[in-house]
Amino acid sequence: MARSTARKRALNTLYEADEKGQDILSLLAERIANPGTQTPLPDYAIDIVRGVAEHRGEIDHLLDEHSTGWKVKRMAVVDRNVLRIATWEILYNDEVPDKVAIDEAISLAKTLSDEGSTSFIHGLLSAICGVKEEHLAHQAQLEQQHEQSSSQHDGEAPESDASPDIEPPTPVQMSDDDPADSVPADTGQQPGGSDESHQDSPQDQHTTN
C-alpha cells in the first residue's frame, strides 16, 4: 500500500485519539485487533502512530517553540496531527526526504483542512527542517548523559548494614600468684565502645491564540 494512504490512515487514528482524549497506543491496539469494516492498518501507518506516540512530548515542544501565533493546543485537531506526522518523519525516518514529508503534509491539509492551513503548515515544517540537525544532536547528548548517569548508578556497590567484624579482646591469663583485684592488661578496647562503620471532524477551524 502506498505511503500516502498509510499517512492518511495514521492521521485518522491520531485524530480519533485526540478527539476522544484517549491514549494513542491503546486506540492503536484496538484498531489493529479490530479494524472493523476497513482494511487492516498498513505497517507504515502503525509505525507512524507508534512513533508519534513515543515522541509526542518532544514533537509538540518543538512545534510550540517554532510556531508563530499558534500553539499546538490551540491548533485545529487535524492540523496538529498532520504536523506531528510530518515532524516525526523529518526527525526519525531517514527513508523519507524532508521535502517529501512536507509535501505529503500539505497534501493532507489541502484535502482535510481549511485553505489557510497549508501555508502555516509549510512554514512551520520548514522551520523544523532548519533546526533538525541541532535538535537531534541535542537529543543524542541528553540520551548519552542519561545512559552515563544510569551506568554510574548501576555500578555503585551496595552499602552493607552489617557491622564490621570486631576481634574479641584477648583473655588475660591469671596466675595463682596474682591478686584477685589485678587490672587486666590494656587491650585497646574502650569500655562499652563500638566501631562505627530515592473530536468532531477533520475540518476543525483555528481558534485565536
mmCIF file of C-alpha atoms in Angstrom:
data_model
loop_
_atom_site.group_PDB
_atom_site.id
_atom_site.type_symbol
_atom_site.label_atom_id
_atom_site.label_comp_id
_atom_site.label_asym_id
_atom_site.label_seq_id
_atom_site.Cartn_x
_atom_site.Cartn_y
_atom_site.Cartn_z
ATOM 1 C CA MET A 1 0.000 0.000 0.000
ATOM 2 C CA ALA A 2 1.287 3.486 -0.868
ATOM 3 C CA ARG A 3 2.717 5.539 1.940
ATOM 4 C CA SER A 4 0.320 8.378 1.120
ATOM 5 C CA THR A 5 -2.575 6.086 2.024
ATOM 6 C CA ALA A 6 -0.741 4.904 5.143
ATOM 7 C CA ARG A 7 -0.265 8.511 6.264
ATOM 8 C CA LYS A 8 -3.980 9.166 5.889
ATOM 9 C CA ARG A 9 -4.854 6.062 7.911
ATOM 10 C CA ALA A 10 -2.352 7.110 10.579
ATOM 11 C CA LEU A 11 -3.907 10.572 10.627
ATOM 12 C CA ASN A 12 -7.366 9.063 11.124
ATOM 13 C CA THR A 13 -6.117 7.118 14.157
ATOM 14 C CA LEU A 14 -4.279 10.077 15.684
ATOM 15 C CA TYR A 15 -7.266 12.347 15.028
ATOM 16 C CA GLU A 16 -9.650 9.924 16.731
ATOM 17 C CA ALA A 17 -7.413 9.510 19.791
ATOM 18 C CA ASP A 18 -7.025 13.293 20.028
ATOM 19 C CA GLU A 19 -10.764 13.929 19.766
ATOM 20 C CA LYS A 20 -11.609 11.250 22.347
ATOM 21 C CA GLY A 21 -8.771 12.162 24.677
ATOM 22 C CA GLN A 22 -7.747 8.502 24.504
ATOM 23 C CA ASP A 23 -4.240 7.120 24.831
ATOM 24 C CA ILE A 24 -2.820 6.762 21.317
ATOM 25 C CA LEU A 25 -1.312 3.312 21.779
ATOM 26 C CA SER A 26 -4.443 1.873 23.383
ATOM 27 C CA LEU A 27 -6.559 3.052 20.438
ATOM 28 C CA LEU A 28 -3.960 1.726 18.009
ATOM 29 C CA ALA A 29 -4.138 -1.687 19.687
ATOM 30 C CA GLU A 30 -7.932 -1.626 19.258
ATOM 31 C CA ARG A 31 -7.676 -0.751 15.568
ATOM 32 C CA ILE A 32 -5.104 -3.476 14.937
ATOM 33 C CA ALA A 33 -7.186 -6.103 16.732
ATOM 34 C CA ASN A 34 -10.487 -4.995 15.250
ATOM 35 C CA PRO A 35 -10.233 -2.936 12.029
ATOM 36 C CA GLY A 36 -13.995 -3.175 11.550
ATOM 37 C CA THR A 37 -15.167 -2.516 8.002
ATOM 38 C CA GLN A 38 -11.819 -1.045 6.985
ATOM 39 C CA THR A 39 -8.812 -2.952 5.723
ATOM 40 C CA PRO A 40 -6.137 -3.665 8.344
ATOM 41 C CA LEU A 41 -3.853 -0.740 9.146
ATOM 42 C CA PRO A 42 -0.786 -0.677 6.886
ATOM 43 C CA ASP A 43 2.526 -1.368 8.582
ATOM 44 C CA TYR A 44 3.748 2.137 7.826
ATOM 45 C CA ALA A 45 0.633 3.653 9.407
ATOM 46 C CA ILE A 46 1.365 1.642 12.556
ATOM 47 C CA ASP A 47 4.988 2.841 12.505
ATOM 48 C CA ILE A 48 3.832 6.462 12.261
ATOM 49 C CA VAL A 49 1.305 6.193 15.080
ATOM 50 C CA ARG A 50 3.765 4.448 17.381
ATOM 51 C CA GLY A 51 6.487 6.949 16.524
ATOM 52 C CA VAL A 52 4.260 9.946 17.216
ATOM 53 C CA ALA A 53 3.083 8.385 20.484
ATOM 54 C CA GLU A 54 6.666 7.766 21.610
ATOM 55 C CA HIS A 55 7.925 11.252 20.765
ATOM 56 C CA ARG A 56 4.772 13.353 21.094
ATOM 57 C CA GLY A 57 6.018 15.432 24.020
ATOM 58 C CA GLU A 58 9.239 16.262 22.208
ATOM 59 C CA ILE A 59 7.427 16.901 18.890
ATOM 60 C CA ASP A 60 4.823 19.199 20.473
ATOM 61 C CA HIS A 61 7.515 21.136 22.316
ATOM 62 C CA LEU A 62 9.440 21.659 19.082
ATOM 63 C CA LEU A 63 6.300 22.763 17.232
ATOM 64 C CA ASP A 64 5.404 25.195 20.029
ATOM 65 C CA GLU A 65 8.921 26.590 20.009
ATOM 66 C CA HIS A 66 8.905 27.394 16.284
ATOM 67 C CA SER A 67 5.249 28.202 15.681
ATOM 68 C CA THR A 68 4.387 31.870 15.268
ATOM 69 C CA GLY A 69 0.979 32.707 16.672
ATOM 70 C CA TRP A 70 -0.410 29.201 17.206
ATOM 71 C CA LYS A 71 0.486 26.796 19.986
ATOM 72 C CA VAL A 72 -0.203 23.103 19.450
ATOM 73 C CA LYS A 73 -3.148 23.014 21.861
ATOM 74 C CA ARG A 74 -4.796 25.912 20.002
ATOM 75 C CA MET A 75 -4.423 24.424 16.529
ATOM 76 C CA ALA A 76 -7.195 22.613 14.699
ATOM 77 C CA VAL A 77 -7.066 18.916 15.572
ATOM 78 C CA VAL A 78 -6.373 17.809 12.020
ATOM 79 C CA ASP A 79 -3.595 20.402 11.597
ATOM 80 C CA ARG A 80 -1.671 19.468 14.707
ATOM 81 C CA ASN A 81 -1.791 15.778 13.846
ATOM 82 C CA VAL A 82 -0.671 16.414 10.271
ATOM 83 C CA LEU A 83 2.225 18.386 11.764
ATOM 84 C CA ARG A 84 3.040 15.606 14.227
ATOM 85 C CA ILE A 85 3.211 13.022 11.448
ATOM 86 C CA ALA A 86 5.454 15.171 9.243
ATOM 87 C CA THR A 87 7.713 16.167 12.163
ATOM 88 C CA TRP A 88 8.170 12.522 13.113
ATOM 89 C CA GLU A 89 9.104 11.682 9.518
ATOM 90 C CA ILE A 90 11.545 14.609 9.330
ATOM 91 C CA LEU A 91 13.275 13.727 12.590
ATOM 92 C CA TYR A 92 13.073 9.952 12.785
ATOM 93 C CA ASN A 93 12.547 8.413 9.353
ATOM 94 C CA ASP A 94 15.640 8.746 7.222
ATOM 95 C CA GLU A 95 13.881 6.894 4.386
ATOM 96 C CA VAL A 96 11.612 9.889 3.779
ATOM 97 C CA PRO A 97 13.288 13.058 2.439
ATOM 98 C CA ASP A 98 12.325 16.196 4.336
ATOM 99 C CA LYS A 99 10.771 17.755 1.226
ATOM 100 C CA VAL A 100 8.558 14.699 0.700
ATOM 101 C CA ALA A 101 7.384 14.811 4.327
ATOM 102 C CA ILE A 102 6.417 18.482 3.888
ATOM 103 C CA ASP A 103 4.692 17.915 0.538
ATOM 104 C CA GLU A 104 2.684 14.995 1.938
ATOM 105 C CA ALA A 105 1.616 17.070 4.937
ATOM 106 C CA ILE A 106 0.454 19.900 2.690
ATOM 107 C CA SER A 107 -1.450 17.421 0.526
ATOM 108 C CA LEU A 108 -3.309 16.103 3.584
ATOM 109 C CA ALA A 109 -4.071 19.639 4.744
ATOM 110 C CA LYS A 110 -5.435 20.632 1.333
ATOM 111 C CA THR A 111 -7.820 17.680 1.426
ATOM 112 C CA LEU A 112 -8.909 17.789 5.067
ATOM 113 C CA SER A 113 -8.287 21.259 6.448
ATOM 114 C CA ASP A 114 -9.075 24.858 5.566
ATOM 115 C CA GLU A 115 -7.291 26.953 2.958
ATOM 116 C CA GLY A 116 -5.131 28.908 5.400
ATOM 117 C CA SER A 117 -3.640 25.785 6.942
ATOM 118 C CA THR A 118 -1.365 24.876 4.041
ATOM 119 C CA SER A 119 0.866 27.958 4.218
ATOM 120 C CA PHE A 120 1.023 27.715 8.017
ATOM 121 C CA ILE A 121 2.000 24.037 7.900
ATOM 122 C CA HIS A 122 4.557 24.643 5.172
ATOM 123 C CA GLY A 123 6.241 27.457 7.088
ATOM 124 C CA LEU A 124 6.340 25.591 10.390
ATOM 125 C CA LEU A 125 7.710 22.368 8.903
ATOM 126 C CA SER A 126 10.353 24.341 7.005
ATOM 127 C CA ALA A 127 11.435 25.815 10.337
ATOM 128 C CA ILE A 128 11.623 22.306 11.844
ATOM 129 C CA CYS A 129 13.859 21.210 8.958
ATOM 130 C CA GLY A 130 16.126 24.179 9.665
ATOM 131 C CA VAL A 131 16.813 23.094 13.247
ATOM 132 C CA LYS A 132 16.746 19.329 12.611
ATOM 133 C CA GLU A 133 20.472 18.621 12.959
ATOM 134 C CA GLU A 134 20.864 20.824 16.015
ATOM 135 C CA HIS A 135 17.847 19.253 17.678
ATOM 136 C CA LEU A 136 18.943 15.669 17.016
ATOM 137 C CA ALA A 137 22.462 16.430 18.285
ATOM 138 C CA HIS A 138 20.992 17.874 21.462
ATOM 139 C CA GLN A 139 18.738 14.833 21.958
ATOM 140 C CA ALA A 140 21.693 12.481 21.439
ATOM 141 C CA GLN A 141 23.668 14.401 24.051
ATOM 142 C CA LEU A 142 20.816 14.149 26.548
ATOM 143 C CA GLU A 143 20.485 10.408 25.940
ATOM 144 C CA GLN A 144 24.234 9.927 26.393
ATOM 145 C CA GLN A 145 24.171 11.808 29.688
ATOM 146 C CA HIS A 146 21.208 9.716 30.834
ATOM 147 C CA GLU A 147 22.995 6.476 29.925
ATOM 148 C CA GLN A 148 26.156 7.575 31.761
ATOM 149 C CA SER A 149 24.143 8.511 34.817
ATOM 150 C CA SER A 150 22.337 5.151 34.771
ATOM 151 C CA SER A 151 25.610 3.287 34.292
ATOM 152 C CA GLN A 152 27.243 5.041 37.231
ATOM 153 C CA HIS A 153 24.215 4.373 39.393
ATOM 154 C CA ASP A 154 24.148 0.665 38.480
ATOM 155 C CA GLY A 155 27.885 0.337 39.145
ATOM 156 C CA GLU A 156 27.757 1.595 42.727
ATOM 157 C CA ALA A 157 28.445 -1.069 45.313
ATOM 158 C CA PRO A 158 25.519 -1.505 47.686
ATOM 159 C CA GLU A 159 26.134 -0.323 51.204
ATOM 160 C CA SER A 160 26.066 -3.042 53.850
ATOM 161 C CA ASP A 161 24.176 -2.582 57.083
ATOM 162 C CA ALA A 162 26.267 -5.243 58.788
ATOM 163 C CA SER A 163 28.751 -4.026 61.381
ATOM 164 C CA PRO A 164 32.418 -4.807 60.702
ATOM 165 C CA ASP A 165 33.825 -7.846 62.459
ATOM 166 C CA ILE A 166 35.358 -6.943 65.793
ATOM 167 C CA GLU A 167 38.128 -9.034 67.244
ATOM 168 C CA PRO A 168 37.236 -10.057 70.806
ATOM 169 C CA PRO A 169 39.728 -8.935 73.427
ATOM 170 C CA THR A 170 42.421 -11.441 74.224
ATOM 171 C CA PRO A 171 41.646 -13.024 77.588
ATOM 172 C CA VAL A 172 44.177 -12.255 80.285
ATOM 173 C CA GLN A 173 45.694 -15.270 81.895
ATOM 174 C CA MET A 174 45.677 -15.008 85.648
ATOM 175 C CA SER A 175 48.235 -16.856 87.678
ATOM 176 C CA ASP A 176 47.662 -18.238 91.094
ATOM 177 C CA ASP A 177 50.069 -15.625 92.498
ATOM 178 C CA ASP A 178 48.115 -12.639 91.072
ATOM 179 C CA PRO A 179 45.817 -10.866 93.497
ATOM 180 C CA ALA A 180 42.079 -11.089 92.730
ATOM 181 C CA ASP A 181 41.800 -7.340 92.026
ATOM 182 C CA SER A 182 44.626 -7.217 89.484
ATOM 183 C CA VAL A 183 43.847 -4.974 86.447
ATOM 184 C CA PRO A 184 43.990 -6.769 83.071
ATOM 185 C CA ALA A 185 46.499 -5.539 80.539
ATOM 186 C CA ASP A 186 45.205 -2.788 78.195
ATOM 187 C CA THR A 187 43.729 -4.464 75.080
ATOM 188 C CA GLY A 188 42.941 -1.233 73.207
ATOM 189 C CA GLN A 189 39.160 -1.656 73.637
ATOM 190 C CA GLN A 190 37.112 1.175 75.075
ATOM 191 C CA PRO A 191 34.609 0.131 77.713
ATOM 192 C CA GLY A 192 31.197 -0.194 76.121
ATOM 193 C CA GLY A 193 32.624 1.224 72.851
ATOM 194 C CA SER A 194 31.750 0.070 69.343
ATOM 195 C CA ASP A 195 33.204 0.602 65.901
ATOM 196 C CA GLU A 196 31.035 2.802 63.524
ATOM 197 C CA SER A 197 31.103 1.760 60.357
ATOM 198 C CA HIS A 198 15.171 7.620 46.171
ATOM 199 C CA GLN A 199 -13.420 15.146 18.290
ATOM 200 C CA ASP A 200 -15.870 16.262 15.738
ATOM 201 C CA SER A 201 -14.462 16.207 12.133
ATOM 202 C CA PRO A 202 -11.167 16.824 10.375
ATOM 203 C CA GLN A 203 -12.411 20.229 9.199
ATOM 204 C CA ASP A 204 -11.685 21.978 12.511
ATOM 205 C CA GLN A 205 -11.101 25.711 12.256
ATOM 206 C CA HIS A 206 -8.234 27.520 14.018
ATOM 207 C CA THR A 207 -9.007 29.300 17.238
ATOM 208 C CA THR A 208 -7.427 32.571 18.164
ATOM 209 C CA ASN A 209 -4.305 32.121 20.267
#
